[in-house]
Structures are given as C-alpha cells and as structure tokens.
Amino acid sequence: MHDTEEALFRAVHGIAGRLAGSPVPVIMKALVRDLPKAPGLEVAELRRIAEEISVGRDPSGL
C-alpha cells in the first residue's frame, strides 16, 4: 500500500470512529479538513464516504 493511500485509510478510520452516526454535513466537514490531499478524491467520493460513516459503517476497511 502506498503511503498516501495508507494515510487516507487511517484518516477515514479515525473519522469513522469519532463521527459514526453523525449527520453527513458534519462528517463532510471533517473529511475535507482532515484527509490528506490525494489525486482523484472528489466531492462525490467524499459524500459517499460520509454517507457510509453516517450510518455507522467504517469504509476504510481497517
């Protein structure tokens, strides 16, 4: 796994642990603020991740 990918997965995992069940807009703000910049990571993907976390799932796979 590349360093950038691992950093992304770990950041998503941390956000999922802290914000599971929170409203999507709250999670979106955390994702935008806390995720390392990565090519190809677009708003639609962030929203999908936020929706997963909102219903209590951890999309990081960790």
Backbone as JSON Lines, residues from 0, in Angstrom:
{"i":0,"aa":"M","n":[0.86,-1.17,0.0],"ca":[0.0,0.0,0.0],"c":[0.9,1.24,0.0]}
{"i":1,"aa":"H","n":[0.57,2.2,-0.8],"ca":[1.34,3.43,-0.86],"c":[1.1,4.26,0.39]}
{"i":2,"aa":"D","n":[2.08,5.1,0.72],"ca":[1.97,5.93,1.93],"c":[0.73,6.82,1.91]}
{"i":3,"aa":"T","n":[0.42,7.42,0.75],"ca":[-0.74,8.3,0.64],"c":[-2.03,7.52,0.87]}
{"i":4,"aa":"E","n":[-2.12,6.34,0.28],"ca":[-3.32,5.51,0.47],"c":[-3.48,5.12,1.92]}
{"i":5,"aa":"E","n":[-2.39,4.71,2.55],"ca":[-2.46,4.32,3.95],"c":[-2.88,5.5,4.83]}
{"i":6,"aa":"A","n":[-2.35,6.67,4.55],"ca":[-2.73,7.87,5.31],"c":[-4.22,8.16,5.14]}
{"i":7,"aa":"L","n":[-4.73,8.0,3.91],"ca":[-6.16,8.21,3.67],"c":[-7.01,7.21,4.45]}
{"i":8,"aa":"F","n":[-6.64,5.92,4.38],"ca":[-7.42,4.9,5.07],"c":[-7.42,5.15,6.58]}
{"i":9,"aa":"R","n":[-6.26,5.51,7.12],"ca":[-6.18,5.75,8.56],"c":[-6.98,6.99,8.97]}
{"i":10,"aa":"A","n":[-6.94,8.03,8.15],"ca":[-7.72,9.23,8.45],"c":[-9.22,8.93,8.4]}
{"i":11,"aa":"V","n":[-9.67,8.2,7.38],"ca":[-11.08,7.82,7.28],"c":[-11.47,6.96,8.49]}
{"i":12,"aa":"H","n":[-10.61,6.04,8.86],"ca":[-10.89,5.17,10.0],"c":[-11.05,6.0,11.29]}
{"i":13,"aa":"G","n":[-10.18,6.98,11.48],"ca":[-10.27,7.84,12.66],"c":[-11.55,8.66,12.68]}
{"i":14,"aa":"I","n":[-11.91,9.2,11.52],"ca":[-13.14,9.99,11.43],"c":[-14.35,9.09,11.66]}
{"i":15,"aa":"A","n":[-14.32,7.9,11.1],"ca":[-15.44,6.96,11.29],"c":[-15.6,6.62,12.77]}
{"i":16,"aa":"G","n":[-14.51,6.44,13.46],"ca":[-14.58,6.13,14.88],"c":[-15.15,7.27,15.71]}
{"i":17,"aa":"R","n":[-14.8,8.48,15.34],"ca":[-15.26,9.65,16.1],"c":[-16.67,10.09,15.74]}
{"i":18,"aa":"L","n":[-17.04,9.95,14.47],"ca":[-18.27,10.59,14.0],"c":[-19.34,9.61,13.49]}
{"i":19,"aa":"A","n":[-19.18,8.33,13.73],"ca":[-20.2,7.36,13.28],"c":[-21.57,7.79,13.78]}
{"i":20,"aa":"G","n":[-22.53,7.81,12.88],"ca":[-23.89,8.18,13.23],"c":[-24.18,9.67,13.16]}
{"i":21,"aa":"S","n":[-23.17,10.47,12.91],"ca":[-23.36,11.93,12.8],"c":[-23.99,12.29,11.47]}
{"i":22,"aa":"P","n":[-24.54,13.5,11.36],"ca":[-25.1,13.94,10.08],"c":[-24.02,14.06,9.0]}
{"i":23,"aa":"V","n":[-24.41,13.78,7.77],"ca":[-23.48,13.82,6.63],"c":[-22.72,15.15,6.55]}
{"i":24,"aa":"P","n":[-23.37,16.32,6.7],"ca":[-22.62,17.58,6.59],"c":[-21.49,17.71,7.63]}
{"i":25,"aa":"V","n":[-21.72,17.21,8.81],"ca":[-20.69,17.25,9.86],"c":[-19.5,16.39,9.45]}
{"i":26,"aa":"I","n":[-19.79,15.21,8.93],"ca":[-18.73,14.29,8.51],"c":[-18.0,14.85,7.3]}
{"i":27,"aa":"M","n":[-18.73,15.46,6.37],"ca":[-18.09,16.06,5.19],"c":[-17.08,17.12,5.61]}
{"i":28,"aa":"K","n":[-17.43,17.96,6.57],"ca":[-16.5,19.0,7.05],"c":[-15.23,18.36,7.61]}
{"i":29,"aa":"A","n":[-15.4,17.29,8.38],"ca":[-14.24,16.61,8.95],"c":[-13.38,15.98,7.86]}
{"i":30,"aa":"L","n":[-14.01,15.38,6.86],"ca":[-13.26,14.76,5.77],"c":[-12.45,15.81,5.01]}
{"i":31,"aa":"V","n":[-13.08,16.91,4.67],"ca":[-12.4,17.97,3.92],"c":[-11.24,18.53,4.76]}
{"i":32,"aa":"R","n":[-11.47,18.7,6.04],"ca":[-10.46,19.28,6.92],"c":[-9.31,18.31,7.2]}
{"i":33,"aa":"D","n":[-9.62,17.03,7.42],"ca":[-8.62,16.09,7.96],"c":[-7.96,15.16,6.96]}
{"i":34,"aa":"L","n":[-8.58,14.93,5.82],"ca":[-7.98,13.99,4.88],"c":[-6.79,14.62,4.16]}
{"i":35,"aa":"P","n":[-5.73,13.83,3.98],"ca":[-4.62,14.34,3.17],"c":[-5.08,14.52,1.73]}
{"i":36,"aa":"K","n":[-4.51,15.48,1.05],"ca":[-4.87,15.73,-0.34],"c":[-4.41,14.55,-1.19]}
{"i":37,"aa":"A","n":[-5.28,14.08,-2.06],"ca":[-4.94,12.95,-2.93],"c":[-5.6,13.16,-4.28]}
{"i":38,"aa":"P","n":[-4.89,12.84,-5.34],"ca":[-5.48,12.98,-6.68],"c":[-6.67,12.04,-6.83]}
{"i":39,"aa":"G","n":[-7.7,12.53,-7.48],"ca":[-8.87,11.7,-7.75],"c":[-9.9,11.66,-6.63]}
{"i":40,"aa":"L","n":[-9.6,12.27,-5.51],"ca":[-10.54,12.28,-4.4],"c":[-11.46,13.48,-4.57]}
{"i":41,"aa":"E","n":[-12.64,13.21,-5.1],"ca":[-13.57,14.28,-5.45],"c":[-14.71,14.36,-4.46]}
{"i":42,"aa":"V","n":[-15.5,15.41,-4.58],"ca":[-16.61,15.66,-3.66],"c":[-17.59,14.49,-3.64]}
{"i":43,"aa":"A","n":[-17.88,13.91,-4.79],"ca":[-18.82,12.78,-4.84],"c":[-18.3,11.6,-4.02]}
{"i":44,"aa":"E","n":[-17.01,11.34,-4.07],"ca":[-16.42,10.25,-3.29],"c":[-16.44,10.58,-1.8]}
{"i":45,"aa":"L","n":[-16.15,11.83,-1.46],"ca":[-16.21,12.24,-0.05],"c":[-17.63,12.09,0.49]}
{"i":46,"aa":"R","n":[-18.62,12.44,-0.32],"ca":[-20.02,12.31,0.11],"c":[-20.37,10.84,0.33]}
{"i":47,"aa":"R","n":[-19.92,9.97,-0.56],"ca":[-20.19,8.53,-0.4],"c":[-19.58,8.03,0.91]}
{"i":48,"aa":"I","n":[-18.35,8.45,1.18],"ca":[-17.68,8.06,2.43],"c":[-18.46,8.59,3.63]}
{"i":49,"aa":"A","n":[-18.87,9.86,3.56],"ca":[-19.62,10.47,4.66],"c":[-20.94,9.75,4.9]}
{"i":50,"aa":"E","n":[-21.61,9.35,3.84],"ca":[-22.88,8.62,3.98],"c":[-22.66,7.28,4.67]}
{"i":51,"aa":"E","n":[-21.58,6.59,4.32],"ca":[-21.26,5.31,4.97],"c":[-21.03,5.51,6.47]}
{"i":52,"aa":"I","n":[-20.24,6.52,6.81],"ca":[-19.93,6.79,8.21],"c":[-21.2,7.2,8.96]}
{"i":53,"aa":"S","n":[-22.06,7.95,8.29],"ca":[-23.3,8.43,8.92],"c":[-24.19,7.29,9.38]}
{"i":54,"aa":"V","n":[-24.17,6.18,8.66],"ca":[-24.99,5.04,9.05],"c":[-24.22,4.03,9.89]}
{"i":55,"aa":"G","n":[-23.01,4.43,10.35],"ca":[-22.27,3.61,11.28],"c":[-21.27,2.65,10.66]}
{"i":56,"aa":"R","n":[-21.02,2.75,9.36],"ca":[-20.05,1.87,8.71],"c":[-18.68,2.55,8.68]}
{"i":57,"aa":"D","n":[-17.65,1.75,8.66],"ca":[-16.28,2.26,8.52],"c":[-15.78,1.86,7.13]}
{"i":58,"aa":"P","n":[-15.85,2.77,6.15],"ca":[-15.48,2.43,4.79],"c":[-13.97,2.29,4.57]}
{"i":59,"aa":"S","n":[-13.17,2.48,5.61],"ca":[-11.72,2.39,5.45],"c":[-11.26,0.94,5.27]}
{"i":60,"aa":"G","n":[-12.01,0.01,5.78],"ca":[-11.6,-1.39,5.71],"c":[-10.6,-1.78,6.79]}
{"i":61,"aa":"L","n":[-10.29,-0.86,7.68],"ca":[-9.34,-1.17,8.76],"c":[-10.05,-1.75,9.96]}
